[in-house]
PDB file of C-alpha atoms in Angstrom:
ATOM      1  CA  UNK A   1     124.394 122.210 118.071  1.00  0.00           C
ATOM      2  CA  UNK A   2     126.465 123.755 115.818  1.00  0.00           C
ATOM      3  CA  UNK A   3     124.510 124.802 112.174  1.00  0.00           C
ATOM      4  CA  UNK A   4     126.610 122.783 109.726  1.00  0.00           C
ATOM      5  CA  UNK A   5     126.012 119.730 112.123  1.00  0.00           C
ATOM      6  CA  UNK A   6     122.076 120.519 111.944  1.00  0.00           C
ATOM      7  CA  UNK A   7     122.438 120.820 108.542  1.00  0.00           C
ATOM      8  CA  UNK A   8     123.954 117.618 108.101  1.00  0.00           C
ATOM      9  CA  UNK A   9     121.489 116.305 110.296  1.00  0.00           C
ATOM     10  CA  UNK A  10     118.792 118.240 108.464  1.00  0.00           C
ATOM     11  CA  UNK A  11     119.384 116.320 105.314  1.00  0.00           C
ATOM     12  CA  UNK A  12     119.570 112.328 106.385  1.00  0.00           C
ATOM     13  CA  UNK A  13     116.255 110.757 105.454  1.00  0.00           C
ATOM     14  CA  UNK A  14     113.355 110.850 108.273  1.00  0.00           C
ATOM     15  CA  UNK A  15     113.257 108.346 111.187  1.00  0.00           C
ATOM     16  CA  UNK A  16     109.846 106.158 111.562  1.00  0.00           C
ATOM     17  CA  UNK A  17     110.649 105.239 115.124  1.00  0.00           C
ATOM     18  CA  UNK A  18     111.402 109.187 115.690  1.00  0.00           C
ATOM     19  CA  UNK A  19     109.237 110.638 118.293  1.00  0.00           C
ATOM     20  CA  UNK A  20     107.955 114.173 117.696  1.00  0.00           C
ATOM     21  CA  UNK A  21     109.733 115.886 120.276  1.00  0.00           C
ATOM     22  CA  UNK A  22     112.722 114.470 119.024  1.00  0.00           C
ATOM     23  CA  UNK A  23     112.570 115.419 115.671  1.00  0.00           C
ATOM     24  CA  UNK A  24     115.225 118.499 114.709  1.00  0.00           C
ATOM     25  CA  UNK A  25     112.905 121.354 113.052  1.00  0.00           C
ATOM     26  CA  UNK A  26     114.078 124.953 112.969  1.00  0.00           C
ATOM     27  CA  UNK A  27     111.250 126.810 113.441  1.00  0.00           C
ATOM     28  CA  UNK A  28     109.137 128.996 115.890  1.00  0.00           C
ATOM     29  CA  UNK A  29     109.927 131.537 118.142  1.00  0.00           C
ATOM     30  CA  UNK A  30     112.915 132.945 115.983  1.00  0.00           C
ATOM     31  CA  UNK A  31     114.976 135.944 117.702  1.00  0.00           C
ATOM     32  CA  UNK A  32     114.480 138.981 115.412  1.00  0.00           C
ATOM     33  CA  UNK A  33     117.951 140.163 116.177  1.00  0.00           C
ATOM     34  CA  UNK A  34     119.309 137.072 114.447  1.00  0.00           C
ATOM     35  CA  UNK A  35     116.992 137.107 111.741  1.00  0.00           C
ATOM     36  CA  UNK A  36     116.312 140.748 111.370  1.00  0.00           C
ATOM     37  CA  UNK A  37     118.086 141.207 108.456  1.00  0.00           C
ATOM     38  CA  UNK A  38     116.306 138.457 106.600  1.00  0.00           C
ATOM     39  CA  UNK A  39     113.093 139.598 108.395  1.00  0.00           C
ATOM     40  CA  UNK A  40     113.491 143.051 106.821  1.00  0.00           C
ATOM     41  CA  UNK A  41     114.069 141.939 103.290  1.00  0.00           C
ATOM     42  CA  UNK A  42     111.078 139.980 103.548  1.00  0.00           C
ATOM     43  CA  UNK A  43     108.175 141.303 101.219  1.00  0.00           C
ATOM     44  CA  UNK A  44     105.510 139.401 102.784  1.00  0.00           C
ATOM     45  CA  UNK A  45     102.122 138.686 100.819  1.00  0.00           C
ATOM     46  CA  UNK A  46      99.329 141.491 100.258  1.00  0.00           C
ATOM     47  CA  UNK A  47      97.113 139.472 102.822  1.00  0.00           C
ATOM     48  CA  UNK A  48      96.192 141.261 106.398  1.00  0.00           C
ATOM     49  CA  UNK A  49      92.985 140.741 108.412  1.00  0.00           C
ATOM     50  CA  UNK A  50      91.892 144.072 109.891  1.00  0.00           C
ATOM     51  CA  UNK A  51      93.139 144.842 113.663  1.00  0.00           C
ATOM     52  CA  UNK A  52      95.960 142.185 113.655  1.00  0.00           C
ATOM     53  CA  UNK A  53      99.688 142.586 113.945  1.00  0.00           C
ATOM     54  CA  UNK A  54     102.121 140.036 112.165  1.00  0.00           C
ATOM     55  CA  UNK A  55     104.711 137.982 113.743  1.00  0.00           C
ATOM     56  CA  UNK A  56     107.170 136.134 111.658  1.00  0.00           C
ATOM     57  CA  UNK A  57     108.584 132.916 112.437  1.00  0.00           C
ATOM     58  CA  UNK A  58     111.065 131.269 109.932  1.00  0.00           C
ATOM     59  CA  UNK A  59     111.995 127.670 109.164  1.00  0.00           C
ATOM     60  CA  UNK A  60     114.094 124.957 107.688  1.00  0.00           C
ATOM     61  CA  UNK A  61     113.143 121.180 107.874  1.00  0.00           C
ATOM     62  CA  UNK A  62     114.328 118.417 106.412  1.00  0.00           C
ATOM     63  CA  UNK A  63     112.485 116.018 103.913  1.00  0.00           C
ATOM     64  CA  UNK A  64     109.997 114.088 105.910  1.00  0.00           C
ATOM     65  CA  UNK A  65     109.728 116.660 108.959  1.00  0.00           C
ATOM     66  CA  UNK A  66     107.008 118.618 109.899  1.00  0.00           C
ATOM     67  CA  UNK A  67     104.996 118.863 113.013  1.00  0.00           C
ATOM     68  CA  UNK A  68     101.963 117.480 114.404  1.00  0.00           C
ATOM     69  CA  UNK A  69      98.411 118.540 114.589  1.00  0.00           C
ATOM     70  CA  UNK A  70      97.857 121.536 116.499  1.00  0.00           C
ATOM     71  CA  UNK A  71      96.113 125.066 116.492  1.00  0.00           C
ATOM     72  CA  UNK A  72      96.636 128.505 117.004  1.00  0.00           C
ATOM     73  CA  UNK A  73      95.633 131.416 116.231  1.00  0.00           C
ATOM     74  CA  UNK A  74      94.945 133.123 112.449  1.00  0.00           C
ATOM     75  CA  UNK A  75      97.827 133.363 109.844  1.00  0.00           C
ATOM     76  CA  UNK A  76      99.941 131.781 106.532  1.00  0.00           C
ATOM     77  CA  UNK A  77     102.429 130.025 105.834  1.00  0.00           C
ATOM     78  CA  UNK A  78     105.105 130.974 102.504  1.00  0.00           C
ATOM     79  CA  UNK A  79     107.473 128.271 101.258  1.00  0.00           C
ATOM     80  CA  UNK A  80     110.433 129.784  99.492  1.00  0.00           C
ATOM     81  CA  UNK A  81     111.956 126.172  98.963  1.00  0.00           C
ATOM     82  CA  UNK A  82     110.712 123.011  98.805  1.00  0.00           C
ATOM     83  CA  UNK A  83     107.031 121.676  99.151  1.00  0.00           C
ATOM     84  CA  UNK A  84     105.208 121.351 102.145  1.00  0.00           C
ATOM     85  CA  UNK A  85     101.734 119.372 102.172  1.00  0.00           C
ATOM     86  CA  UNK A  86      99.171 120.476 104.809  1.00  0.00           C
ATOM     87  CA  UNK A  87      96.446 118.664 106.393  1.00  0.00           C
ATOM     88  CA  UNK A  88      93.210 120.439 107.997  1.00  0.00           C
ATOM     89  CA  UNK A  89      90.158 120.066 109.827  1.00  0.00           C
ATOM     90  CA  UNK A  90      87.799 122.682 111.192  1.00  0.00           C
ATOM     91  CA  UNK A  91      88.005 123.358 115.070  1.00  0.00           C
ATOM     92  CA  UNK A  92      85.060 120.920 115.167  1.00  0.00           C
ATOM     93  CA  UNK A  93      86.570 117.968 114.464  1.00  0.00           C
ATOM     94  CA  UNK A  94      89.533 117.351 116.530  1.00  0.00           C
ATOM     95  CA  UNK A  95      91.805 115.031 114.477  1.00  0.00           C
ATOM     96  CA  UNK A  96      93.020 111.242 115.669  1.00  0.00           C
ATOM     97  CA  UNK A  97      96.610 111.717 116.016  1.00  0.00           C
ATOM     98  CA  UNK A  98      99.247 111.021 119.190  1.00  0.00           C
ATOM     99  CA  UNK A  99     100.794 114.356 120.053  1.00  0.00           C
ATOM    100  CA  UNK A 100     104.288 112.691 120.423  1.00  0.00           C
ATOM    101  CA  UNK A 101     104.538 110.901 117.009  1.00  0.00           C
ATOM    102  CA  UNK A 102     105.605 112.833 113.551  1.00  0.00           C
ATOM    103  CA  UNK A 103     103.484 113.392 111.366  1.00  0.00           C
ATOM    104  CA  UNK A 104     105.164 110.844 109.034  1.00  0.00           C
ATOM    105  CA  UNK A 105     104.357 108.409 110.853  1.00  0.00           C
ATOM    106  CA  UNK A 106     100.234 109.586 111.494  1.00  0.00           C
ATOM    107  CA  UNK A 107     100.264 109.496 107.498  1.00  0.00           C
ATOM    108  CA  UNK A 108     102.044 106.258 106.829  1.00  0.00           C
ATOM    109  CA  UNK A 109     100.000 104.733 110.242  1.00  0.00           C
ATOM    110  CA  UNK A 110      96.620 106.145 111.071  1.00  0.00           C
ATOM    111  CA  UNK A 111      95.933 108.022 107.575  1.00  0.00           C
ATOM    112  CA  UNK A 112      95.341 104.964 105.547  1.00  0.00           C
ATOM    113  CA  UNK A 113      92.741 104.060 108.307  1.00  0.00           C
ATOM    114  CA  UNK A 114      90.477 107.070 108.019  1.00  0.00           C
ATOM    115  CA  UNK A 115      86.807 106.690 106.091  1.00  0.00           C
ATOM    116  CA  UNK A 116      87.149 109.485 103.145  1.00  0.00           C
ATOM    117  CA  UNK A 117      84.439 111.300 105.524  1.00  0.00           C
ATOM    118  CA  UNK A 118      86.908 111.271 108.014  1.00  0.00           C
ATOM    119  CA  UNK A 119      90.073 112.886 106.328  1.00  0.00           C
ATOM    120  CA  UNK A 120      91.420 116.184 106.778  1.00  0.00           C
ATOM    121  CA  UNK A 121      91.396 118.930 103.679  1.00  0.00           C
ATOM    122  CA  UNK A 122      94.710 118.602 102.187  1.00  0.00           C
ATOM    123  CA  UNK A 123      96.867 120.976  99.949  1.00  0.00           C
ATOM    124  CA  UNK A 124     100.452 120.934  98.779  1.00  0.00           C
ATOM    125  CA  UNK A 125     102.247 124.311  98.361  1.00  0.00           C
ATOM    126  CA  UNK A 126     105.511 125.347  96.643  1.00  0.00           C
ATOM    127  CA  UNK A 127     107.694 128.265  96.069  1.00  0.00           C
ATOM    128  CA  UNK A 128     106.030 131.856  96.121  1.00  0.00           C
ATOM    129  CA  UNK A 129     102.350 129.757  97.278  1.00  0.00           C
ATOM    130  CA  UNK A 130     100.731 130.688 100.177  1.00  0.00           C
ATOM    131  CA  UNK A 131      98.357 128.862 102.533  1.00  0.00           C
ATOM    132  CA  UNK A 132      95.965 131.209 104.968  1.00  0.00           C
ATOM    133  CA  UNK A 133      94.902 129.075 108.094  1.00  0.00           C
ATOM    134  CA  UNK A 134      92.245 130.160 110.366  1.00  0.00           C
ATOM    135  CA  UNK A 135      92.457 130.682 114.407  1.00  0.00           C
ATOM    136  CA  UNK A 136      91.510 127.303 115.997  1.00  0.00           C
ATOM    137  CA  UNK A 137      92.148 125.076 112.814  1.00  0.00           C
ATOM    138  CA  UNK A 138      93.781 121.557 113.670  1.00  0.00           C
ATOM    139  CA  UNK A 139      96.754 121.558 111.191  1.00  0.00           C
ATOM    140  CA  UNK A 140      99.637 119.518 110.516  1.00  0.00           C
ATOM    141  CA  UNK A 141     102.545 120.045 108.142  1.00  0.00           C
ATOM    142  CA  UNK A 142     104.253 117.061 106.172  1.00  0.00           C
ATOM    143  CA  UNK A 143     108.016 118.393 104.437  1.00  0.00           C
ATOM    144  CA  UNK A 144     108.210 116.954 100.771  1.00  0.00           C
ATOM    145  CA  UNK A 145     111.645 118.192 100.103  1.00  0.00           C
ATOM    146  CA  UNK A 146     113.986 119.987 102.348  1.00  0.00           C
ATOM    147  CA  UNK A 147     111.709 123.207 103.143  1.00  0.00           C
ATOM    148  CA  UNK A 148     112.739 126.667 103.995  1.00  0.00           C
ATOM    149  CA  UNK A 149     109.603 128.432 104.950  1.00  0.00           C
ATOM    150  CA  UNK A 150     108.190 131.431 106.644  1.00  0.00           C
ATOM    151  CA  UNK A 151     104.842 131.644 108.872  1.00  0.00           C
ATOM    152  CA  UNK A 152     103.218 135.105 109.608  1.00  0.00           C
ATOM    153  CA  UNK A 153     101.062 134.572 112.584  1.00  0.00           C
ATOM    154  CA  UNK A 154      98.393 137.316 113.496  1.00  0.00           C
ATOM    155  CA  UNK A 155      97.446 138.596 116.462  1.00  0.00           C
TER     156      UNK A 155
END
């Protein structure tokens, strides 16, 4: 798909009836050839755990985008543009959630349902804000606004 067209895309309003693995998100495993020269103007944040290396992944997602709960290993995320609201649970409590759906529709459909003892740790951040997540955390990421991001993972 051409970039303008993704763009384009990018920037129409969310589908409900979207599945997850359906849903156009650039983001992950980005090519550092491509990217280098962004990658090397980066000045990432003054954070580093001791013995770890830093990967960085970039991203742009549309308003209503994000992806589902999963975990990983230790890192942060960096929004440059937009907001981007994050949900959390410790890697004790694995969240209810169908890995195929958005997470749009987990907050407009199972959300609501939760007991307040049962509802993830939430945050919202914005430009030049930071959020550290820790290896084996069930997250999930909810796009405010049309996001440009970047993700340092650590390994």
């Amino acid at each position: 798909m051409p970039f303008q067209e993704y763009v384009e895309h990018l920037l129409e309003p969310q589908d409900l009836d979207l599945l997850g693995s359906d849903t156009l998100y650039f983001f992950g495993d980005n090519n550092f050839t491509e990217w280098g020269s962004l990658f090397q103007k980066y000045v990432p944040p003054p954070f580093r755990l001791p013995g770890t290396t830093s990967a960085y992944s970039f991203g742009i997602a549309g308003s209503g985008s994000g992806v589902p709960f999963h975990w990983h290993g230790p890192g942060f995320s960096e929004v440059i543009f937009g907001r981007k609201r994050w949900f959390l649970y410790p890697p004790e409590h694995t969240p209810e959630f169908h890995p195929n759906r958005t997470t749009l529709s987990w907050l407009l459909d199972t959300y609501p349902r939760l007991p307040p003892e049962a509802r993830p740790l939430e945050c919202t951040i914005r430009p030049g804000e930071v959020l550290y997540f820790p290896a084996r955390w069930w997250h999930a990421t909810l796009n405010l606004d049309t996001s440009v991001f970047i993700s340092t993972f650590l390994g």
